[in-house]
Coordinates of N, CA, C and O in Angstrom, one line a residue:
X191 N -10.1 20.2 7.1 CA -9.7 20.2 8.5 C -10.0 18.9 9.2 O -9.5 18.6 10.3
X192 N -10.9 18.1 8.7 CA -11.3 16.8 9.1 C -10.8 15.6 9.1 O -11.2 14.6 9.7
X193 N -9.7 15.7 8.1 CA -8.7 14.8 8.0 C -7.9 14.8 8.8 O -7.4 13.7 9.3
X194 N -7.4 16.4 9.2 CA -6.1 16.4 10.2 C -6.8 16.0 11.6 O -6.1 15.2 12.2
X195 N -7.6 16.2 12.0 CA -8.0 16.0 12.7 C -8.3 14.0 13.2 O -8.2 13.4 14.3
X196 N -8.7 13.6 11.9 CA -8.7 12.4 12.1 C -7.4 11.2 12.2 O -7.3 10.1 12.6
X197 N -6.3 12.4 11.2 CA -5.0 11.9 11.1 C -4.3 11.9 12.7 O -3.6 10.9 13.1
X198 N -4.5 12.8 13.3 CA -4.2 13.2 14.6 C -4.8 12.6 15.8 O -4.2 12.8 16.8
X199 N -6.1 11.7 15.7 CA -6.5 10.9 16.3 C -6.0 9.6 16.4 O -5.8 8.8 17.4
X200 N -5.7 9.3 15.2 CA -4.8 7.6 14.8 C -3.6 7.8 15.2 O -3.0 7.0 15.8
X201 N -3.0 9.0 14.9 CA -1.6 9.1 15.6 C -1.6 8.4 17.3 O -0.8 7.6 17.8
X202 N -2.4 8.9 17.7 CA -3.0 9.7 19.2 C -3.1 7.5 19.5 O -2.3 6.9 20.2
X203 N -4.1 6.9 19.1 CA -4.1 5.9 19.2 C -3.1 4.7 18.8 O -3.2 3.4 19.0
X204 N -2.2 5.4 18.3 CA -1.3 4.3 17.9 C 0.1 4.7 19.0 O 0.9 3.8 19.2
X205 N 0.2 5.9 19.7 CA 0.8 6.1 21.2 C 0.4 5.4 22.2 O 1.0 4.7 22.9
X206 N -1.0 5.6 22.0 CA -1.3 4.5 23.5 C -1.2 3.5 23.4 O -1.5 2.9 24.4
X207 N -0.8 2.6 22.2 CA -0.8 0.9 21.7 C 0.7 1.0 21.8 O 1.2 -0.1 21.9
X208 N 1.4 1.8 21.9 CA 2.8 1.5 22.2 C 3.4 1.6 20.6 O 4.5 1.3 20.8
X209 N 3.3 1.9 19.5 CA 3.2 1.8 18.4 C 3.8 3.2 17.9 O 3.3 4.3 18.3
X210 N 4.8 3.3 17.2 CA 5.8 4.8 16.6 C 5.0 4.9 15.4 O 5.0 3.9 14.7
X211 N 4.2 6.2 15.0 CA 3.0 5.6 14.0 C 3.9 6.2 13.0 O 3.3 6.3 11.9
X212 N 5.5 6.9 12.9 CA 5.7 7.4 11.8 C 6.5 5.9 11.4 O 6.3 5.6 10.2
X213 N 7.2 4.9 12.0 CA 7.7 3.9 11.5 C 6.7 2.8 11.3 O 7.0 1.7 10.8
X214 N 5.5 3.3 11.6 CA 4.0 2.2 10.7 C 4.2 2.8 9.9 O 4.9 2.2 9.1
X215 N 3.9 4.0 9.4 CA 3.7 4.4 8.0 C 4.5 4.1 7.0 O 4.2 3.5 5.9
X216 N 5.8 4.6 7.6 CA 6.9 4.2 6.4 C 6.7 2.4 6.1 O 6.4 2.0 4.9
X217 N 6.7 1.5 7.0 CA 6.8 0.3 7.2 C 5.3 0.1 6.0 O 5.4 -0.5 5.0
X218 N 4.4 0.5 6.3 CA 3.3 0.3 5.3 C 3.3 0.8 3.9 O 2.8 0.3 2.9
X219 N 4.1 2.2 3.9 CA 4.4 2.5 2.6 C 5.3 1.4 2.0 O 5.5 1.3 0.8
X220 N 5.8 0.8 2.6 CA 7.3 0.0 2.0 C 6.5 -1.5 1.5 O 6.9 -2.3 0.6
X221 N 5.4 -1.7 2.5 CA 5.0 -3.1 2.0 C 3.9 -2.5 0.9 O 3.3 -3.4 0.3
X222 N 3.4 -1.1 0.7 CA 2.4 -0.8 -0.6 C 3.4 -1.0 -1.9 O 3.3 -1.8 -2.8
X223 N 4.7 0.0 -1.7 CA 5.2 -0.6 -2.7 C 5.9 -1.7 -3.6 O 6.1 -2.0 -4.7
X224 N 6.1 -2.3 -2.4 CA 6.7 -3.8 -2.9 C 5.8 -4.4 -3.3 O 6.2 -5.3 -4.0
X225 N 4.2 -4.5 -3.2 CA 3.3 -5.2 -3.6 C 2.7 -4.4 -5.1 O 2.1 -5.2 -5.9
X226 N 2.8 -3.0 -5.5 CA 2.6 -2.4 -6.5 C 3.6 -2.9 -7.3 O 3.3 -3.7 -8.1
X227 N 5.0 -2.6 -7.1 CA 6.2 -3.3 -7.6 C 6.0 -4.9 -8.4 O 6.2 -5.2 -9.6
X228 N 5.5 -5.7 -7.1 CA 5.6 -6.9 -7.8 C 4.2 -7.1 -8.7 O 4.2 -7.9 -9.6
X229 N 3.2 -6.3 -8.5 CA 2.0 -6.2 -9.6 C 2.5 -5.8 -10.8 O 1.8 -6.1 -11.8
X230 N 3.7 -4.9 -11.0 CA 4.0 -4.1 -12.3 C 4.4 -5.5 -13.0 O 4.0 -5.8 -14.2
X231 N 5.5 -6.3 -11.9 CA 6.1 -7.8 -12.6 C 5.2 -8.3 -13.6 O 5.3 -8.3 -14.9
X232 N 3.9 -9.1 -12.4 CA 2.8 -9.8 -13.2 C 2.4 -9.4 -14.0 O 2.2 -10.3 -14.8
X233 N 2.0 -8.1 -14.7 CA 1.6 -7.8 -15.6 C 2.4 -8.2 -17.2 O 2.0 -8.7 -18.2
X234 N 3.0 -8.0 -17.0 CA 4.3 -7.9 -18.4 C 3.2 -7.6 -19.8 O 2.7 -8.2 -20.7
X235 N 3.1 -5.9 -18.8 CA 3.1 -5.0 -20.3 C 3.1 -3.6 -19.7 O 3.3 -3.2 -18.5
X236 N 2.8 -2.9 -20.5 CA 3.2 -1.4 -20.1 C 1.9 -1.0 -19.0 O 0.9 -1.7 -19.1
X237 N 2.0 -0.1 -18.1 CA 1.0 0.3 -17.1 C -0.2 0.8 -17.7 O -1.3 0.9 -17.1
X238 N 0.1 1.3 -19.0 CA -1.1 2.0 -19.4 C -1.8 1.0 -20.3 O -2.6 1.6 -21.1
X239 N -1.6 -0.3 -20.4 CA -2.2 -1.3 -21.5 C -3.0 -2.1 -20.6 O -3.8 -3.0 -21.0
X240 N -2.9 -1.6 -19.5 CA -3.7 -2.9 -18.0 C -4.8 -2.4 -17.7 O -4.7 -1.2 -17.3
X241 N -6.2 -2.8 -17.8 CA -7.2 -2.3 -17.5 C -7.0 -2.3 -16.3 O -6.0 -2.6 -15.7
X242 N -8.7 -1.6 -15.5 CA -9.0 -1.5 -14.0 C -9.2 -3.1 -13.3 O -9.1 -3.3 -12.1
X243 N -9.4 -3.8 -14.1 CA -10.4 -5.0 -13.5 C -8.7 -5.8 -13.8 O -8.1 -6.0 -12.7
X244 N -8.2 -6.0 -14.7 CA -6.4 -6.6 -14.6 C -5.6 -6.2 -13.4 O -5.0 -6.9 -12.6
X245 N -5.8 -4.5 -13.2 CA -5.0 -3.9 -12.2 C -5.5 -5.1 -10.7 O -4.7 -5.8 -10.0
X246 N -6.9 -4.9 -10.5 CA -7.4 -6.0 -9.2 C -6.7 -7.1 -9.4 O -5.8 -7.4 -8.7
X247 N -7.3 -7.8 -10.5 CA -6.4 -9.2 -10.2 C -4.8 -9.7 -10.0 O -4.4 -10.7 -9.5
X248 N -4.1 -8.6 -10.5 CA -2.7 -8.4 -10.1 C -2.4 -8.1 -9.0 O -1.6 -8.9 -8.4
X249 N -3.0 -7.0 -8.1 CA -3.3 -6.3 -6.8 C -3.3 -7.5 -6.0 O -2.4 -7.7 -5.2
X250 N -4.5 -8.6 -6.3 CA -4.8 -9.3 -5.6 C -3.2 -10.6 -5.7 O -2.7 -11.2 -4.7
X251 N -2.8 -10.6 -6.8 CA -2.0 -11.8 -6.7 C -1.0 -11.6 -6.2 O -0.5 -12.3 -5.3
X252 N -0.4 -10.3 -6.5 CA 0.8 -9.6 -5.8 C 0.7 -9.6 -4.6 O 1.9 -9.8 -4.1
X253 N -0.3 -9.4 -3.6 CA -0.3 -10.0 -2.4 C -0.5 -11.4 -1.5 O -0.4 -11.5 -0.3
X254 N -0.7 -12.4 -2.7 CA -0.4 -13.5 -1.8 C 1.0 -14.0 -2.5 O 1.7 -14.9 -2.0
X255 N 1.3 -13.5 -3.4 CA 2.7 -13.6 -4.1 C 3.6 -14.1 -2.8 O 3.6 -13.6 -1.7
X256 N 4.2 -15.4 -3.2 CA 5.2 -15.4 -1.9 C 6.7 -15.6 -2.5 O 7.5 -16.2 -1.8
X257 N 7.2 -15.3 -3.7 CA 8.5 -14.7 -4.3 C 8.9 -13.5 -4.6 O 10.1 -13.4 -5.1

């Protein structure tokens, strides 16, 4: 119950910022996947061949990625 609660507070503060918090979400889901997306690129190999510590460095590149 702590979550909705907290979910329902950020909503609550992204009204008073002037802010439509369901087209932040979508808008942030869309730049998580395009940055997962272009991590899958960098890798060039299957998802399950990439360790945890490769996954970061990809994560990390894929976001300053500027192609």
């Amino acid at each position: 119950a702590e979550i909705g609660d907290l979910l329902m507070a950020v909503i609550t503060v992204a009204r008073q910022l002037g802010i439509a918090p369901e087209l932040a979400l979508r808008a942030g889901a869309q730049r998580f996947r395009a940055r997962f997306e272009r991590a899958l690129e960098l890798a060039a190999a299957a998802p399950e061949d990439v360790s945890p510590a490769q996954w970061l460095e990809l994560w990390e590149a894929a976001g300053t990625d500027t192609t």
